[in-house]
Amino acid sequence: MMNTFTNPLLPEGPDPFATFHDGFYYVMVTEQDKLRIRRTRDVTDLANAENRIIGTAPFSDACATSIWAPEIHRVNGRWYVYFTGTMLDPADPSGSDVKRRIFVMECDGDDVIHDAWHFRGPVKLPADRYAIDATILHDHGATYMIWSSKLDYDGGWWQHIMIARMVSPFALEDREVILSRPEFEWERHQQPTNEGPQIFRHGNDIFVAYSGSAFWSPEYAIGFLQTKSGVDLLDPQNWFKHPAPFFKQSPENSVYGCGHNSFVPSPDGVEMWNLYHARKLPGMPPNDPRSPRIQSLTFDAKTGLPVLGIPTATSEKLRKPSGTPDC
């Protein structure tokens, strides 16, 4: 059965993240001053999804402004929300960019819409510096955090993709590894950037999708790092970086700045879907916010690589589980 819908799914919603658990999609987007969880069986109908705001900035005297890129994950059988915030500094009340860190909230139970949530403060990272866009990777009994951090590179302080093993939902081991630098031309439009890492698995392959170039540029696009399940994920030699983007702007469809995505299966597990944000204009005027969109992906028969296709603003069809009526 197929579900017909029209992109975008919401008028506004940068950095869309979704996970699928026990028949429900749990979806979050950047809302700047709040953390909202949407729960739905139909990820294309976010406007009518059950939802709850679990926190509003300031969360404490440690986290005050610029709430970005929230993600909801299960770690050790409990629900956590990881998000980017700005450390409160009385000497810098505007919230300097260098104060951005990763924070975490924990749910008391399994019902994320009705159970209590608690702010647990910043995640302890290997180094105390700019850190955003955390996501979680589980592999062979270990849990890793992958995020974006600014490091000196090529004459500037540019965003890199980092990985470290987690010792708890609130702390990482001291060893961190650089997985990717903004080295290719497609990653350097207006500002050299690697950010928004997301996990995608296919067979024994692990892909880390990430977004390259400045998020405000029309050239913002999605590339992939690739490795194998079971290898030492903290050895950079075990990762391959694809040199070209897999998903980018489509001027013919009036879709620009495609990036900061996530991947979810169809409810019946037959298809994989790419949930991403984009804009309808090549600039970034106030009346053209980044909005969440979705489309199915396929795989190249020869290489086994994901084919994300061309972004579109038109109606599409995604597979729904057998027996579910179209709507």
Coordinates of C-alpha atoms in Angstrom, one line a residue:
M1 CA 0.0 0.0 0.0
M2 CA 1.2 3.5 -0.8
N3 CA 0.7 6.8 0.9
T4 CA 0.5 10.0 -1.2
F5 CA 1.6 13.2 0.3
T6 CA 3.2 16.6 -0.6
N7 CA 6.5 18.0 0.4
P8 CA 7.2 19.9 2.6
L9 CA 5.7 18.0 5.6
L10 CA 5.6 21.2 7.8
P11 CA 5.9 24.9 6.9
E12 CA 9.1 25.0 9.0
G13 CA 11.4 22.6 10.7
P14 CA 15.2 22.5 10.2
D15 CA 17.4 19.5 11.1
P16 CA 14.6 16.9 11.1
F17 CA 15.4 13.7 13.0
A18 CA 13.2 10.6 13.2
T19 CA 13.5 7.1 14.7
F20 CA 11.1 4.2 14.4
H21 CA 10.2 2.1 17.5
D22 CA 7.4 -0.3 18.2
G23 CA 5.3 0.9 15.3
F24 CA 5.7 4.6 15.9
Y25 CA 7.9 7.3 14.4
Y26 CA 9.4 9.8 16.9
V27 CA 10.3 13.0 15.2
M28 CA 12.1 16.2 16.3
V29 CA 13.1 19.4 14.5
T30 CA 14.9 22.6 15.6
E31 CA 12.6 25.1 17.2
Q32 CA 15.3 27.4 18.7
D33 CA 13.8 27.7 22.2
K34 CA 12.0 24.4 22.9
L35 CA 12.2 20.6 22.6
R36 CA 9.1 19.1 21.0
I37 CA 8.6 15.4 20.4
R38 CA 6.1 14.2 17.8
R39 CA 4.8 10.7 17.8
T40 CA 2.9 9.2 14.9
R41 CA 2.4 6.1 12.8
D42 CA 2.5 8.2 9.6
V43 CA 5.7 10.2 9.4
T44 CA 4.3 12.1 6.3
D45 CA 1.5 13.5 8.5
L46 CA 3.6 15.5 11.0
A47 CA 1.0 18.3 11.2
N48 CA -1.4 16.0 12.9
A49 CA 1.0 14.1 15.0
E50 CA 0.6 13.7 18.8
N51 CA 3.2 16.0 20.3
R52 CA 4.6 17.3 23.5
I53 CA 7.1 20.0 24.5
I54 CA 9.5 18.4 27.0
G55 CA 11.5 21.5 27.7
T56 CA 11.8 25.2 27.0
A57 CA 15.0 27.3 27.2
P58 CA 16.6 28.3 29.4
F59 CA 16.8 24.8 30.8
S60 CA 19.1 25.8 33.6
D61 CA 21.9 28.3 34.3
A62 CA 24.0 26.0 32.1
C63 CA 22.0 26.1 28.9
A64 CA 20.2 29.2 27.8
T65 CA 19.9 29.9 24.1
S66 CA 20.0 28.5 20.5
I67 CA 18.5 25.0 20.9
W68 CA 19.5 23.1 17.7
A69 CA 19.3 19.7 16.2
P70 CA 17.5 17.6 18.8
E71 CA 17.5 13.9 18.5
I72 CA 15.6 11.2 20.5
H73 CA 17.5 7.9 21.1
R74 CA 17.2 4.8 23.1
V75 CA 20.4 4.0 25.1
N76 CA 20.6 1.1 27.5
G77 CA 16.8 0.7 27.2
R78 CA 15.9 4.3 28.1
W79 CA 14.9 7.4 26.1
Y80 CA 17.3 10.3 25.8
V81 CA 17.2 13.5 23.8
Y82 CA 20.5 15.0 22.8
F83 CA 20.6 18.5 21.5
T84 CA 22.8 21.5 20.9
G85 CA 22.6 24.5 23.2
T86 CA 24.7 27.5 24.2
M87 CA 26.4 27.5 27.6
L88 CA 25.3 30.5 29.7
D89 CA 28.1 32.9 30.3
P90 CA 27.4 36.1 32.3
A91 CA 30.2 37.8 30.5
D92 CA 28.7 37.0 27.1
P93 CA 24.9 37.1 27.5
S94 CA 24.3 37.0 23.8
G95 CA 25.6 33.4 23.6
S96 CA 28.8 33.3 21.6
D97 CA 29.2 30.7 19.0
V98 CA 32.2 29.2 20.9
K99 CA 29.9 28.3 23.8
R100 CA 27.9 25.8 21.8
R101 CA 27.8 22.3 23.5
I102 CA 25.8 19.1 23.5
F103 CA 23.2 18.6 26.2
V104 CA 21.0 15.7 27.2
M105 CA 17.6 15.1 28.7
E106 CA 16.4 11.7 30.2
C107 CA 12.9 10.3 30.3
D108 CA 11.7 8.5 33.4
G109 CA 9.8 5.8 31.5
D110 CA 8.8 4.4 28.1
D111 CA 6.0 6.9 27.2
V112 CA 7.9 9.9 25.9
I113 CA 4.6 11.9 25.5
H114 CA 3.3 11.4 29.1
D115 CA 6.3 10.4 31.3
A116 CA 8.5 13.0 33.1
W117 CA 11.7 14.3 31.4
H118 CA 14.7 15.7 33.3
F119 CA 17.5 18.0 32.1
R120 CA 20.9 16.3 32.8
G121 CA 23.2 19.0 31.6
P122 CA 26.1 18.9 29.1
V123 CA 27.5 15.7 27.8
K124 CA 31.1 15.2 29.0
L125 CA 33.1 15.3 25.8
P126 CA 36.8 14.5 25.4
A127 CA 37.6 18.2 24.9
D128 CA 35.7 21.3 26.1
R129 CA 35.1 23.1 22.8
Y130 CA 32.5 23.9 20.2
A131 CA 30.3 20.8 19.7
I132 CA 27.0 20.4 17.9
D133 CA 24.8 17.8 16.1
A134 CA 25.2 14.7 18.2
T135 CA 23.9 11.4 17.0
I136 CA 24.2 7.8 18.4
L137 CA 25.7 4.7 16.8
H138 CA 25.3 1.2 18.3
D139 CA 27.6 -1.6 17.0
H140 CA 28.7 -4.9 18.4
G141 CA 27.7 -4.1 22.0
A142 CA 29.3 -0.7 22.0
T143 CA 27.7 2.8 21.8
Y144 CA 29.4 5.7 20.1
M145 CA 28.6 9.4 19.8
I146 CA 29.3 11.1 16.5
W147 CA 29.1 14.9 16.3
S148 CA 30.5 18.0 14.7
S149 CA 33.3 20.0 16.3
K150 CA 35.4 23.0 15.2
L151 CA 39.1 22.4 14.8
D152 CA 42.0 24.4 13.1
Y153 CA 42.2 23.3 9.5
D154 CA 43.3 24.9 6.2
G155 CA 43.7 28.4 7.7
G156 CA 40.4 28.5 9.6
W157 CA 38.4 27.0 12.5
W158 CA 36.1 24.7 10.5
Q159 CA 33.6 22.0 11.5
H160 CA 34.8 18.3 11.4
I161 CA 33.0 15.0 12.0
M162 CA 34.2 13.4 15.2
I163 CA 33.6 10.0 17.0
A164 CA 34.2 8.7 20.5
R165 CA 32.9 5.7 22.5
M166 CA 30.3 6.4 25.2
V167 CA 30.9 5.3 28.8
S168 CA 27.4 6.3 29.8
P169 CA 24.5 8.3 28.3
F170 CA 26.2 11.4 29.8
A171 CA 29.9 11.0 29.1
L172 CA 32.4 9.9 26.4
E173 CA 35.8 8.3 26.7
D174 CA 38.8 10.6 26.5
R175 CA 39.8 9.4 23.0
E176 CA 38.2 11.2 20.1
V177 CA 38.8 10.6 16.4
I178 CA 38.4 12.8 13.4
L179 CA 36.3 11.0 10.7
S180 CA 36.0 13.8 8.2
R181 CA 37.4 17.3 7.4
P182 CA 35.8 19.7 4.9
E183 CA 38.3 19.0 2.2
F184 CA 36.4 18.6 -1.1
E185 CA 35.0 21.6 -3.1
W186 CA 31.4 20.5 -2.5
E187 CA 31.9 20.8 1.3
R188 CA 33.3 24.4 1.2
H189 CA 30.6 26.6 -0.4
Q190 CA 30.5 29.9 1.6
Q191 CA 32.0 28.1 4.7
P192 CA 34.0 24.9 4.9
T193 CA 31.7 22.7 7.0
N194 CA 31.0 19.0 7.9
E195 CA 28.0 18.7 10.2
G196 CA 24.7 16.9 10.9
P197 CA 26.1 13.3 11.0
Q198 CA 23.4 10.6 10.7
I199 CA 23.6 6.8 10.7
F200 CA 22.4 4.6 7.9
R201 CA 22.9 0.8 7.8
H202 CA 22.6 -1.6 4.8
G203 CA 23.6 -5.2 5.3
N204 CA 27.0 -5.2 7.0
D205 CA 27.7 -1.6 5.8
I206 CA 27.5 1.4 8.1
F207 CA 27.2 4.7 6.4
V208 CA 27.5 8.1 8.2
A209 CA 25.7 10.7 6.2
Y210 CA 26.8 14.3 6.9
S211 CA 26.1 17.7 5.4
G212 CA 28.7 19.8 3.7
S213 CA 29.0 23.6 3.0
A214 CA 27.3 26.4 4.9
F215 CA 23.8 25.6 5.9
W216 CA 22.5 28.9 4.5
S217 CA 24.0 28.2 1.0
P218 CA 22.0 26.6 -1.8
E219 CA 24.9 24.1 -2.2
Y220 CA 24.4 22.6 1.2
A221 CA 24.4 18.9 0.4
I222 CA 24.7 15.3 1.9
G223 CA 27.7 13.1 1.6
F224 CA 28.7 9.7 3.1
L225 CA 31.4 8.1 5.1
Q226 CA 31.4 4.3 5.0
T227 CA 32.7 1.4 7.1
K228 CA 31.8 -2.2 8.1
S229 CA 30.0 -3.4 11.2
G230 CA 32.4 -5.0 13.7
V231 CA 35.6 -3.3 12.7
D232 CA 37.4 -0.8 15.0
L233 CA 35.3 2.3 14.5
L234 CA 37.9 4.4 16.2
D235 CA 40.5 3.6 13.5
P236 CA 40.2 6.2 10.7
Q237 CA 41.8 3.7 8.3
N238 CA 38.6 1.7 8.6
W239 CA 36.5 4.5 7.1
F240 CA 36.1 5.5 3.5
K241 CA 35.0 9.0 2.5
H242 CA 33.1 9.3 -0.7
P243 CA 34.4 12.3 -2.7
A244 CA 31.1 13.5 -4.2
P245 CA 27.7 14.3 -2.6
F246 CA 24.8 11.9 -2.8
F247 CA 22.0 14.4 -2.5
K248 CA 22.0 18.1 -3.4
Q249 CA 19.9 21.0 -4.7
S250 CA 17.5 20.7 -7.5
P251 CA 16.9 24.1 -9.1
E252 CA 14.5 22.6 -11.7
N253 CA 12.3 21.6 -8.8
S254 CA 12.9 24.8 -6.7
V255 CA 14.5 22.8 -3.9
Y256 CA 17.7 24.3 -2.4
G257 CA 20.0 23.7 0.6
C258 CA 19.2 20.0 1.1
G259 CA 20.8 18.6 4.2
H260 CA 20.8 17.7 7.9
N261 CA 18.8 14.6 7.3
S262 CA 17.9 11.3 9.0
F263 CA 16.9 7.9 7.8
V264 CA 13.9 5.7 8.8
P265 CA 12.4 2.5 7.5
S266 CA 8.9 2.2 6.2
P267 CA 6.6 0.6 8.8
D268 CA 6.8 -2.8 7.0
G269 CA 10.6 -2.5 6.7
V270 CA 10.5 -2.8 2.9
E271 CA 11.7 0.7 2.0
M272 CA 14.2 3.2 3.5
W273 CA 13.2 6.9 3.6
N274 CA 15.4 10.0 3.7
L275 CA 14.0 12.8 5.9
Y276 CA 15.8 16.1 5.2
H277 CA 15.3 19.8 5.2
A278 CA 15.4 22.2 2.3
R279 CA 14.2 25.6 1.0
K280 CA 12.3 26.7 -2.1
L281 CA 14.5 29.7 -2.9
P282 CA 18.3 29.8 -3.5
G283 CA 18.8 32.5 -0.9
M284 CA 17.6 32.4 2.7
P285 CA 15.0 35.1 3.2
P286 CA 12.9 35.2 6.4
N287 CA 9.8 34.1 4.5
D288 CA 11.5 30.9 3.2
P289 CA 12.4 28.8 6.2
R290 CA 14.0 25.4 6.1
S291 CA 11.2 22.8 6.0
P292 CA 11.2 19.0 6.5
R293 CA 10.7 16.8 3.4
I294 CA 10.9 13.1 2.8
Q295 CA 11.4 10.6 -0.1
S296 CA 12.3 7.0 -0.6
L297 CA 15.7 5.8 -1.6
T298 CA 17.0 2.9 -3.6
F299 CA 20.3 1.0 -3.9
D300 CA 22.7 0.7 -6.9
A301 CA 22.6 -2.9 -8.0
K302 CA 26.3 -2.9 -8.8
T303 CA 27.9 -0.9 -6.0
G304 CA 25.3 -1.5 -3.2
L305 CA 25.5 2.3 -2.5
P306 CA 22.3 4.2 -1.5
V307 CA 20.8 6.3 -4.3
L308 CA 19.0 9.3 -2.7
G309 CA 17.7 10.6 -6.0
I310 CA 16.7 14.2 -6.8
P311 CA 14.9 16.4 -4.2
T312 CA 11.4 17.3 -5.1
A313 CA 8.6 19.5 -3.9
T314 CA 5.8 17.4 -5.6
S315 CA 3.6 14.6 -4.3
E316 CA 5.3 11.3 -3.8
K317 CA 4.4 7.8 -2.7
L318 CA 5.9 5.9 0.2
R319 CA 5.1 2.3 1.1
K320 CA 2.8 1.7 4.1
P321 CA 2.4 -1.7 5.8
S322 CA 0.0 -4.1 4.1
G323 CA -3.6 -3.7 5.4
T324 CA -3.1 0.0 6.2
P325 CA -5.6 2.1 4.2
D326 CA -4.3 4.9 2.1
C327 CA -5.2 8.4 3.2

